[in-house]
CSV table of C-alpha atoms and ligand atoms in Angstrom, one decimal:
chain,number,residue,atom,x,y,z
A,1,UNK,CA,41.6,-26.6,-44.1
A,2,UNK,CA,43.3,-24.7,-46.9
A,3,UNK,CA,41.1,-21.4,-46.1
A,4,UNK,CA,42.3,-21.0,-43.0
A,5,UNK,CA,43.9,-17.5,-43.0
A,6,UNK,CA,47.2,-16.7,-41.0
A,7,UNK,CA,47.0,-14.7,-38.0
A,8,UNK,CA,47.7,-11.1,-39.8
A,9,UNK,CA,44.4,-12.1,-41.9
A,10,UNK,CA,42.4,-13.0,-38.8
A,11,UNK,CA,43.0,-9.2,-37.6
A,12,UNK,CA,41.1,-8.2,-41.2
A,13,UNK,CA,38.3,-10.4,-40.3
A,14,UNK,CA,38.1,-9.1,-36.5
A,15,UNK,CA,37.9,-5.7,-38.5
A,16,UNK,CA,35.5,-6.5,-40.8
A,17,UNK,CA,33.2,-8.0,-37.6
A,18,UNK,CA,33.8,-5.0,-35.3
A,19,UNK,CA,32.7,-2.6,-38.6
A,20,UNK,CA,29.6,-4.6,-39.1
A,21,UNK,CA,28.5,-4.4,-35.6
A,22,UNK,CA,29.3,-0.7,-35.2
A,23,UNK,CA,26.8,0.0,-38.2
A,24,UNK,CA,24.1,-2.1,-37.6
A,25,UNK,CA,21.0,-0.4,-36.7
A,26,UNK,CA,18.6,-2.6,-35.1
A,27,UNK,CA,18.8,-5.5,-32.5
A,28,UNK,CA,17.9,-8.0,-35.0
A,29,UNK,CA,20.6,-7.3,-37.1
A,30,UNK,CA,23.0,-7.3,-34.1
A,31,UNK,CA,22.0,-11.2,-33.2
A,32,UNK,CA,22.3,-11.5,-37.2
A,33,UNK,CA,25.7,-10.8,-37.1
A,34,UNK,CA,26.2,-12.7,-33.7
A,35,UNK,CA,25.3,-16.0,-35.5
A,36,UNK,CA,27.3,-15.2,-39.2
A,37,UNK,CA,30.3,-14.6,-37.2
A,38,UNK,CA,30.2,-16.6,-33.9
A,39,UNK,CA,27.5,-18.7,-34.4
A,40,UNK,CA,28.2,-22.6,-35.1
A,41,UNK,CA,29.5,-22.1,-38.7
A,42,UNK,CA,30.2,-18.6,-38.0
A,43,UNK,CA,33.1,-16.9,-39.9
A,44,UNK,CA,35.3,-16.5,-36.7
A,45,UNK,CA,34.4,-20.2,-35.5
A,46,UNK,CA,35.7,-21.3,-39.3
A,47,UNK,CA,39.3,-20.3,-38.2
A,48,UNK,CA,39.2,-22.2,-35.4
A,49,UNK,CA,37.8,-25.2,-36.7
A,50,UNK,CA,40.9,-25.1,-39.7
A,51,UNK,CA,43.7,-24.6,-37.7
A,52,UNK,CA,44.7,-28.3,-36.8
A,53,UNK,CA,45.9,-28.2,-40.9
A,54,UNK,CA,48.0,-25.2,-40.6
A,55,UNK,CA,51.6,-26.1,-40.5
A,56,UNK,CA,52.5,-26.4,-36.6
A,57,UNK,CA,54.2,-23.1,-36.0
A,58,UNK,CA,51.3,-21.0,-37.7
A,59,UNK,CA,48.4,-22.8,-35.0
A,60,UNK,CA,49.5,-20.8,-32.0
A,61,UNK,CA,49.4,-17.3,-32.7
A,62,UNK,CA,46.2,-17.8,-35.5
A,63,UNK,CA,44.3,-19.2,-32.6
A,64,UNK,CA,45.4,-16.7,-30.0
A,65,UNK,CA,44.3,-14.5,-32.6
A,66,UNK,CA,40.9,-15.9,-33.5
A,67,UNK,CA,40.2,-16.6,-29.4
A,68,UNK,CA,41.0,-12.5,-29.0
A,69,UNK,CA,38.8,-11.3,-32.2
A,70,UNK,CA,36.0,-14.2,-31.1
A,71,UNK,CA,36.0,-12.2,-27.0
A,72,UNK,CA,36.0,-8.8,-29.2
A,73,UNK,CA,33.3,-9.4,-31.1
A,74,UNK,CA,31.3,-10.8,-28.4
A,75,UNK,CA,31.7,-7.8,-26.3
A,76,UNK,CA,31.5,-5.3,-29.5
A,77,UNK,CA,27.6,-7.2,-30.2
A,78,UNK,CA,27.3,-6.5,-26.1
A,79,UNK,CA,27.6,-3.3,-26.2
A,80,UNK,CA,26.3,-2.3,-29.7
A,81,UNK,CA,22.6,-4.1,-28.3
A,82,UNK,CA,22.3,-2.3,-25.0
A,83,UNK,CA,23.3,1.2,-26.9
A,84,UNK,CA,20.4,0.1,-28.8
A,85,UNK,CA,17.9,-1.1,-26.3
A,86,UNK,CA,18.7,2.2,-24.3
A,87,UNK,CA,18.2,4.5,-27.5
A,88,UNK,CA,14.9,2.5,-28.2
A,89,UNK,CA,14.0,3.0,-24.4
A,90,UNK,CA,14.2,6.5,-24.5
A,91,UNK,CA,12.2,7.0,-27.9
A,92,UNK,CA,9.7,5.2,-26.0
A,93,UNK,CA,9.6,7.4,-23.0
A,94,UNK,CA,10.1,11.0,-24.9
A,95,UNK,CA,6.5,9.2,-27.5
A,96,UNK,CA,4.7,8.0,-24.1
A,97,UNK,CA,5.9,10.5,-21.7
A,98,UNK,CA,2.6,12.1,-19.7
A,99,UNK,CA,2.3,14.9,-17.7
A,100,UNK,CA,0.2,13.8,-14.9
A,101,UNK,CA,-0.6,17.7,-13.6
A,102,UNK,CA,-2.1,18.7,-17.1
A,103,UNK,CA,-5.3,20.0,-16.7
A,104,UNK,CA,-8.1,17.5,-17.6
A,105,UNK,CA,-9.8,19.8,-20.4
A,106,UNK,CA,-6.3,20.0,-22.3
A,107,UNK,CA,-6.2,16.1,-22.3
A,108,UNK,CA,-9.9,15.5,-22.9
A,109,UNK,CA,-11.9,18.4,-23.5
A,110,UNK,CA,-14.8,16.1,-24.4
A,111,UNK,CA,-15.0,14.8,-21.5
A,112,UNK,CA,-14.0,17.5,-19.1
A,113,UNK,CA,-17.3,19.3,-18.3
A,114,UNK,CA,-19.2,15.6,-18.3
A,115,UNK,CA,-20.0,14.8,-14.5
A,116,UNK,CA,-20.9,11.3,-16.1
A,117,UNK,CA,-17.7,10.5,-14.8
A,118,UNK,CA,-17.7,8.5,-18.6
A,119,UNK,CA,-13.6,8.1,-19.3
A,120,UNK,CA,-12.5,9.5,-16.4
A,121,UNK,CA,-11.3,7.7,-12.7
A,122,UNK,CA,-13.7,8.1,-9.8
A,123,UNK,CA,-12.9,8.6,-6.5
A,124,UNK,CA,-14.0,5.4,-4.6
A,125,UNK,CA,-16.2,6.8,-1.8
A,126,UNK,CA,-14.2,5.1,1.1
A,127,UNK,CA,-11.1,6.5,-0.6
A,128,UNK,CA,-13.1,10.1,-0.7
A,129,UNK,CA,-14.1,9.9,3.2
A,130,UNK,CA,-10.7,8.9,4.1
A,131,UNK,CA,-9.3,12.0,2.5
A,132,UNK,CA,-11.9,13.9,3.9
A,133,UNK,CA,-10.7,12.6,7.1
A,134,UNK,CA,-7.1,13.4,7.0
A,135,UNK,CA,-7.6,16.7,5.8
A,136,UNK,CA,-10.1,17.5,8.8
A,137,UNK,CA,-7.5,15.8,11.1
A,138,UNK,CA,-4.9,18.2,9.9
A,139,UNK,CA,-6.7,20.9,10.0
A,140,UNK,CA,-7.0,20.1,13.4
A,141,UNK,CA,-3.3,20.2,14.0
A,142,UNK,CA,-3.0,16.6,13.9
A,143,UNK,CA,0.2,14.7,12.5
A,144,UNK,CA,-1.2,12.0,9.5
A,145,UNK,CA,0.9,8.7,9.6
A,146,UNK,CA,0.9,5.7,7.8
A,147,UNK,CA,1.5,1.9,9.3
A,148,UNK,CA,2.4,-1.2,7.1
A,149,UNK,CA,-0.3,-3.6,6.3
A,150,UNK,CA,1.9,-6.7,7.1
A,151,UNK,CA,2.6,-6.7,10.6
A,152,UNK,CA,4.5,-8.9,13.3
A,153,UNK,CA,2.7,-10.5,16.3
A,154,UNK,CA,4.3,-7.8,18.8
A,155,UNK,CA,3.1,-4.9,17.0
A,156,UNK,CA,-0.2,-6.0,16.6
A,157,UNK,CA,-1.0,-8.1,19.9
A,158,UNK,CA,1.8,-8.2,22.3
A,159,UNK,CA,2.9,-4.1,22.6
A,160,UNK,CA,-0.7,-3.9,22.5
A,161,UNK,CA,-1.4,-5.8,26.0
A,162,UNK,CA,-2.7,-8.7,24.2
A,163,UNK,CA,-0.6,-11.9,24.7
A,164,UNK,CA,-1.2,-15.0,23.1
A,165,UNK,CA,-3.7,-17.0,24.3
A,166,UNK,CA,-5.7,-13.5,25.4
A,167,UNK,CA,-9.4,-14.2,24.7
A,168,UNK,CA,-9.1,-10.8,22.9
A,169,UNK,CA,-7.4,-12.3,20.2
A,170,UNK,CA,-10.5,-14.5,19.4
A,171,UNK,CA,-12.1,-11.3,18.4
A,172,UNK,CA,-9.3,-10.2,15.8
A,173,UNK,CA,-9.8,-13.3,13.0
A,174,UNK,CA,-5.9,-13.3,11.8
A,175,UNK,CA,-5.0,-14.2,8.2
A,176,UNK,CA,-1.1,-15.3,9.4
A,177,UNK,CA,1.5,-15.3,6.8
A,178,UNK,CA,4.1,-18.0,6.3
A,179,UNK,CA,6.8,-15.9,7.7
A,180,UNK,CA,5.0,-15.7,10.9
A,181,UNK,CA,4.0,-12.7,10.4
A,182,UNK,CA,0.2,-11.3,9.8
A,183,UNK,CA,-2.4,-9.3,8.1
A,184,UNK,CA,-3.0,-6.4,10.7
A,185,UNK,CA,-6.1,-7.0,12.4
A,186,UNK,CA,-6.7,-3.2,13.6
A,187,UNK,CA,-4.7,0.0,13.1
A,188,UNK,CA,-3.7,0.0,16.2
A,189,UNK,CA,-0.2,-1.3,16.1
A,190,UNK,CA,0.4,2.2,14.7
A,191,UNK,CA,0.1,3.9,18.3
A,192,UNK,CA,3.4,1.2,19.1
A,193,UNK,CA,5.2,2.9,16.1
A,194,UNK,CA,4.4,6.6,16.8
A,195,UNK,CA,5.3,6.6,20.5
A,196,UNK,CA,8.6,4.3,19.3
A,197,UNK,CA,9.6,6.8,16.9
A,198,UNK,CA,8.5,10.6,18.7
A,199,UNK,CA,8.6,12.6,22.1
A,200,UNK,CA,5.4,13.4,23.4
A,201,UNK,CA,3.6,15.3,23.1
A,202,UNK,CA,2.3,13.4,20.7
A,203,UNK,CA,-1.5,13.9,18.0
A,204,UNK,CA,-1.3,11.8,15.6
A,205,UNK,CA,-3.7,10.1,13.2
A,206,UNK,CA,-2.8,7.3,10.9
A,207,UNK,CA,-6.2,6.0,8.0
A,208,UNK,CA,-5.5,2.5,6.3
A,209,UNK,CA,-6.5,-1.1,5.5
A,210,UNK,CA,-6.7,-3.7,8.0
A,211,UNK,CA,-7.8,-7.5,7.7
A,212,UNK,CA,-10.1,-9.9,9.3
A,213,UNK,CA,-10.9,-13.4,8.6
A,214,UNK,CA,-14.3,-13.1,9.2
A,215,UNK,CA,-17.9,-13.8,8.5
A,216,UNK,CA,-19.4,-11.0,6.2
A,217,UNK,CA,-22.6,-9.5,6.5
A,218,UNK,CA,-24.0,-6.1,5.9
A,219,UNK,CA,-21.8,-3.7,8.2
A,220,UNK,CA,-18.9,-6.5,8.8
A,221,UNK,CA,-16.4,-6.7,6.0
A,222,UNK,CA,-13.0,-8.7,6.0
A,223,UNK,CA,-10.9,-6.2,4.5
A,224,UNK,CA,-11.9,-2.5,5.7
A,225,UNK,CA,-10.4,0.7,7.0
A,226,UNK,CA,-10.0,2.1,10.2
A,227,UNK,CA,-8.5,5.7,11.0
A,228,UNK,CA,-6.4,5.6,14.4
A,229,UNK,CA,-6.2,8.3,16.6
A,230,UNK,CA,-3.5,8.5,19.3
A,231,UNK,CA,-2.9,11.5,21.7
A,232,UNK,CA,0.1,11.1,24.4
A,233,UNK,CA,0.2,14.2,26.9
A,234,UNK,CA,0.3,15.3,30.6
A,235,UNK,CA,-2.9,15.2,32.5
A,236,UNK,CA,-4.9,13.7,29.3
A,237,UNK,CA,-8.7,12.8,30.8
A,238,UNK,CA,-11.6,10.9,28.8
A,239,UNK,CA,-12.7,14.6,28.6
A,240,UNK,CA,-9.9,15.3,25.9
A,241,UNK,CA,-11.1,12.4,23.8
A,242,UNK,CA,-14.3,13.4,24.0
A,243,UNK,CA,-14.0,16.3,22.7
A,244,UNK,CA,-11.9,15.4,20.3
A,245,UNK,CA,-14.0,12.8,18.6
A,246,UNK,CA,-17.3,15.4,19.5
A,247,UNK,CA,-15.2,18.1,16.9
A,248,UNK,CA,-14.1,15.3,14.4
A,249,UNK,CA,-17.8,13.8,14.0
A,250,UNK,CA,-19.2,17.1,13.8
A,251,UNK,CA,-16.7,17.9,10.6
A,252,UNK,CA,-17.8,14.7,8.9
A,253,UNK,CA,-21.4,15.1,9.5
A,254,UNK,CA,-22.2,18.8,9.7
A,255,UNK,CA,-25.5,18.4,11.2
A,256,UNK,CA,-26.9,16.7,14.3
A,257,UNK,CA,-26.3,13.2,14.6
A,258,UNK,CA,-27.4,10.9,17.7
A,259,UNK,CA,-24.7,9.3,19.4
A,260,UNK,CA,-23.7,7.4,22.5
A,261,UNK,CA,-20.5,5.9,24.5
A,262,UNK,CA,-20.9,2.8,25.8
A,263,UNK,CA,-18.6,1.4,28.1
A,264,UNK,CA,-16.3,-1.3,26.5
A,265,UNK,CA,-13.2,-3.6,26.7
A,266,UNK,CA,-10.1,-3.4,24.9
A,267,UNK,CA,-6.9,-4.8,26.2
A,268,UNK,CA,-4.5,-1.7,25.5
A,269,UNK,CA,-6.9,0.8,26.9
A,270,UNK,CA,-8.8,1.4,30.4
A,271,UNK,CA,-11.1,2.7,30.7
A,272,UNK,CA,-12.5,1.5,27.2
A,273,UNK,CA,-15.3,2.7,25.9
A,274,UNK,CA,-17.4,2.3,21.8
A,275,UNK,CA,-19.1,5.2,20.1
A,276,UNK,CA,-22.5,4.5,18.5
A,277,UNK,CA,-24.3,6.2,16.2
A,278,UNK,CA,-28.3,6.6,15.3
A,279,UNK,CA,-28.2,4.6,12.2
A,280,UNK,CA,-28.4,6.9,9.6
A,281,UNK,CA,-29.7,4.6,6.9
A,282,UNK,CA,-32.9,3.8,8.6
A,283,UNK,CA,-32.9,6.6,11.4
A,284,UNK,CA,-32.8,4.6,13.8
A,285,UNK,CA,-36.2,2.7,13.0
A,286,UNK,CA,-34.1,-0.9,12.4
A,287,UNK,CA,-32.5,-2.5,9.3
A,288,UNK,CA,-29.9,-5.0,8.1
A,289,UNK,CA,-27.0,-2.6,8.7
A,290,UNK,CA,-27.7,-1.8,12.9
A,291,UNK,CA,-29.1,-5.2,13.2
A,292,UNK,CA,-32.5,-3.7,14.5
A,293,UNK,CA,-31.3,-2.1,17.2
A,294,UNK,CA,-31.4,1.5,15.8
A,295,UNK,CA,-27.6,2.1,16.6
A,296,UNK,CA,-24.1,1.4,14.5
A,297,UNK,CA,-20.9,0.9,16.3
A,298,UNK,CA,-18.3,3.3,15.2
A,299,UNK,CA,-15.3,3.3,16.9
A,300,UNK,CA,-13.3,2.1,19.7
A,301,UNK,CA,-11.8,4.3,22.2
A,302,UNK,CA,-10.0,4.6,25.7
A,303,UNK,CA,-7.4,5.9,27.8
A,304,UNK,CA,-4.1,3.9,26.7
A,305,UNK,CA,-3.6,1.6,29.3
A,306,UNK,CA,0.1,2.0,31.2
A,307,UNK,CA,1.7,-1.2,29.7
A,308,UNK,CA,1.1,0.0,26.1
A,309,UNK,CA,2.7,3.5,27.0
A,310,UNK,CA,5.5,1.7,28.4
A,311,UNK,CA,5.5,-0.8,25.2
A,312,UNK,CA,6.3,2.2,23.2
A,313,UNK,CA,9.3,3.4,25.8
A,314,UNK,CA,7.0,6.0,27.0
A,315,UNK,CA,7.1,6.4,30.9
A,316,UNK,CA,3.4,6.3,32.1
A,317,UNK,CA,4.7,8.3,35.2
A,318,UNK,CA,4.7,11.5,33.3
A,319,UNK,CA,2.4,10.8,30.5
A,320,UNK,CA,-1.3,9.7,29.8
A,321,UNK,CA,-3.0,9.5,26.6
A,322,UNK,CA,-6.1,8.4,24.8
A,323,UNK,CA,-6.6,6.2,21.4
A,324,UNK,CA,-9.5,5.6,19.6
A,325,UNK,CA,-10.2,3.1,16.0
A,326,UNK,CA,-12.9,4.4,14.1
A,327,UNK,CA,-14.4,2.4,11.0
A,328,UNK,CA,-13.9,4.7,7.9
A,329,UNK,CA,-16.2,1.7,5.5
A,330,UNK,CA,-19.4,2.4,8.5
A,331,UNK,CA,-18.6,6.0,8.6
A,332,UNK,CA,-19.0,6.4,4.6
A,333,UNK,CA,-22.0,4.2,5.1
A,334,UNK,CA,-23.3,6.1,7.4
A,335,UNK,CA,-22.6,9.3,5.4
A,336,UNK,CA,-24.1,8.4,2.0
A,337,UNK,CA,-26.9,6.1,3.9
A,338,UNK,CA,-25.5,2.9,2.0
A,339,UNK,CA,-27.4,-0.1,3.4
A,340,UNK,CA,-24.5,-3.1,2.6
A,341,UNK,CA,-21.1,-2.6,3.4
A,342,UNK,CA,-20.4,-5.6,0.3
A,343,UNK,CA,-20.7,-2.9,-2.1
A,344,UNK,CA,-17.6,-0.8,-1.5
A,345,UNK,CA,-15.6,-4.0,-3.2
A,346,UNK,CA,-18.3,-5.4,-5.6
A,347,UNK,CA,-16.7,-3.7,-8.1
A,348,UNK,CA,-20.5,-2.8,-9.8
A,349,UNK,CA,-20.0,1.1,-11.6
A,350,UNK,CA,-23.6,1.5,-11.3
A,351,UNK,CA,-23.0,1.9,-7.2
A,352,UNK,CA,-19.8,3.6,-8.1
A,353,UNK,CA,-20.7,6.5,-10.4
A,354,UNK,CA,-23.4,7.3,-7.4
A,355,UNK,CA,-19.9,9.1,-6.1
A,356,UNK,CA,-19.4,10.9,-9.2
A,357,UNK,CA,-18.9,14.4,-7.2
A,358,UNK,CA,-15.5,12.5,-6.4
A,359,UNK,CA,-14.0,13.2,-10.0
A,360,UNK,CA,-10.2,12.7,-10.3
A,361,UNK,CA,-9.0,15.6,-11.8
B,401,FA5,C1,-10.5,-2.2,17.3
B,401,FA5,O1,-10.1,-2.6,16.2
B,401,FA5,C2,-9.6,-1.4,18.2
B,401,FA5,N1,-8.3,-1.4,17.7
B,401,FA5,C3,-10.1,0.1,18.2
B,401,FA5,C4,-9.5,0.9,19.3
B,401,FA5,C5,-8.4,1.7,19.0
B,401,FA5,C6,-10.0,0.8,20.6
B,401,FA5,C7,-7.8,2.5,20.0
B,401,FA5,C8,-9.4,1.6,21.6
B,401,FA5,C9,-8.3,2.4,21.3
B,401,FA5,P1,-13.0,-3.0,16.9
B,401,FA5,O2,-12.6,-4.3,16.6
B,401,FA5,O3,-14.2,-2.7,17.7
B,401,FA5,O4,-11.7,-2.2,17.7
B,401,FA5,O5,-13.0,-2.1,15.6
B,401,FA5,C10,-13.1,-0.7,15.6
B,401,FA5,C11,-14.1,-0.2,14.5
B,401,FA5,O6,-13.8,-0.8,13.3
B,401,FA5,C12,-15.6,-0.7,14.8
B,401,FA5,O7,-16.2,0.1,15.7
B,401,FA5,C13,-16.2,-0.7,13.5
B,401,FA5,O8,-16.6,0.6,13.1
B,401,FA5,C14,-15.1,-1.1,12.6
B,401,FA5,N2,-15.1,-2.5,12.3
B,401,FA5,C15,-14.8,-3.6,13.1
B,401,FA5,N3,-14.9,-4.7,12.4
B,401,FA5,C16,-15.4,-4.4,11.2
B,401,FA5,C17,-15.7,-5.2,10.0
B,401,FA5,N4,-15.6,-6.5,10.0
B,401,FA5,N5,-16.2,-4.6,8.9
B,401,FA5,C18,-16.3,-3.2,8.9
B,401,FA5,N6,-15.9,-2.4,10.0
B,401,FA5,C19,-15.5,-3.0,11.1
């Protein structure tokens, strides 16, 4: 190929490439330039194609030559996009960027005063009683922790004095994961995790999202919350817990409510006891939500049982404690008088905006 330039000429194409790349402007006219000089019947690939009719001793160094300004281009094109992509980037973020702690009337004073809760996020009223919660809880001196949702059989049965085949485990309808690992069924596996990772004493509370497989009706859900309460000290006595849950429930409610402790079974604490309240959306005369028996079960509670102090390396010599699982989704029921648990995930606004005095913002 007679237009096949020597070797000293293929270092003015490589120049001419490197200059093109170096002032183009936008991606597209990067990968432009990517195909007219590399591409198929790109200018650089032309050299290479032409060198079998160069005279023998020219081949060598041309295509040395070409091969080198070929890799240079290449990487010049490399670098050229990502200086690009990182300058478009940024543009982006300084045109987007939002200031999440800006008051709400400087971003919409329209809407600011409206309690329609119209354009603005609502506070989901399970969401609202959960930080309700924590914030009574720590203003009660007690440590707020957090578990993971996906949990491993020893966390969530065996630590917890519930091996397999324990009939308890009937009660706990497990969504297992392919891993072998599950859904937790209960908060509970968060008692394991505190004592593993602290020296008593030890008051701790942890809110969150547990799962059941289960059959849904008004007060049974298969995907609620449950706030945990663990306590590890000398000389605890179902007196502590007690009083414990006696100042918790009187912060939620602030105002008499009926309620009773019934003794209970629960593998990881003895003795066990459940805490029923007087249904508070028919006061007590019967509906869907206590089944017609004027009462709503509300939490689970005990003295931890020795096997689960040891479980979480904690000698049961020295210490005692007391646990309890309360239902946040009942509680809120219970609070607002909400007569079907279904609604806190129907997704419907109409039940939503009920909760307007939640506003975000
Ligand atoms: C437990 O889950 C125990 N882990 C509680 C516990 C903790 C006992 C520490 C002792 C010491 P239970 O399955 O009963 O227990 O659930 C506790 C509470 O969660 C119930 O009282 C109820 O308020 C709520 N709850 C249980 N199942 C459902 C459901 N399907 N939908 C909505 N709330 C539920």
């Amino acid at each position: 190929m007679s237009g096949t330039p020597p070797s000293g000429s293929v270092e003015a194409l490589r120049a001419e490439a490197l200059a093109a790349v170096e002032a183009a402007t936008t991606a597209e006219a990067v990968e432009a330039l990517r195909s007219a000089w590399l591409g198929r019947s790109g200018r650089l690939q032309d050299v290479l194609r032409g060198i079998g009719a160069l005279p023998p001793e020219q081949r060598g160094p041309v295509g040395k030559a070409a091969n080198e300004a070929k890799g240079a281009v290449e990487a010049a094109i490399d670098v050229r996009l990502a200086a690009l992509r990182s300058a478009h980037e940024g543009a982006l973020a300084d045109r987007e960027w939002v200031d999440p702690t800006m008051p709400l009337a400087a971003v919409a004073p329209a809407a600011a005063p409206a309690a329609t809760g119209r354009g603005l996020g609502l506070v989901h009223p399970v969401s609202g009683m959960r930080r309700e919660l924590e914030d009574i809880c720590l203003s009660m001196g007690l440590e707020v922790l957090d578990g993971p949702w996906v949990e491993d059989e020893w966390h969530n049965f065996e630590a917890l004095n519930i091996p397999r085949d324990h009939p308890a485990r009937d009660s706990h309808d497990t969504t297992w994961l392919e891993d072998g690992n599950l859904l937790r069924t209960h908060t509970s596996p968060v008692q394991i995790r505190t004592m593993a990772t602290r020296k008593p004493p030890i008051r701790a509370v942890a809110v969150g999202r547990v799962f059941r497989h289960e059959a849904l009706d008004a007060s049974h859900e298969n995907t609620f919350h449950q706030l945990e309460g663990i306590f590890v000290d000398r000389d605890v006595h179902v007196g502590h817990l007690v009083s414990t849950l006696r100042t918790l429930l009187g912060e939620v409610f602030r105002r008499d409510v009926e309620v009773r402790l019934r003794p209970s079974f629960f593998p990881f604490t003895e003795p066990s006891f459940e805490l029923d309240v007087r249904c508070l959306v028919c006061g007590g005369t019967g509906c869907a939500v206590c089944k017609r028996t004027g009462w709503v079960e509300l939490l689970g509670c005990g003295l931890i049982h020795p096997n689960v102090l040891r479980a979480g390396g904690i000698d049961p010599a020295t210490w005692s404690g007391f646990a309890f699982g309360l239902g946040v989704d009942r509680l809120t029921m219970m609070r607002h008088g909400i007569e079907d648990i279904r609604h806190f995930a129907a997704g419907d606004l109409r039940f939503l905006r009920q909760f307007a005095g939640g506003l975000v913002g």
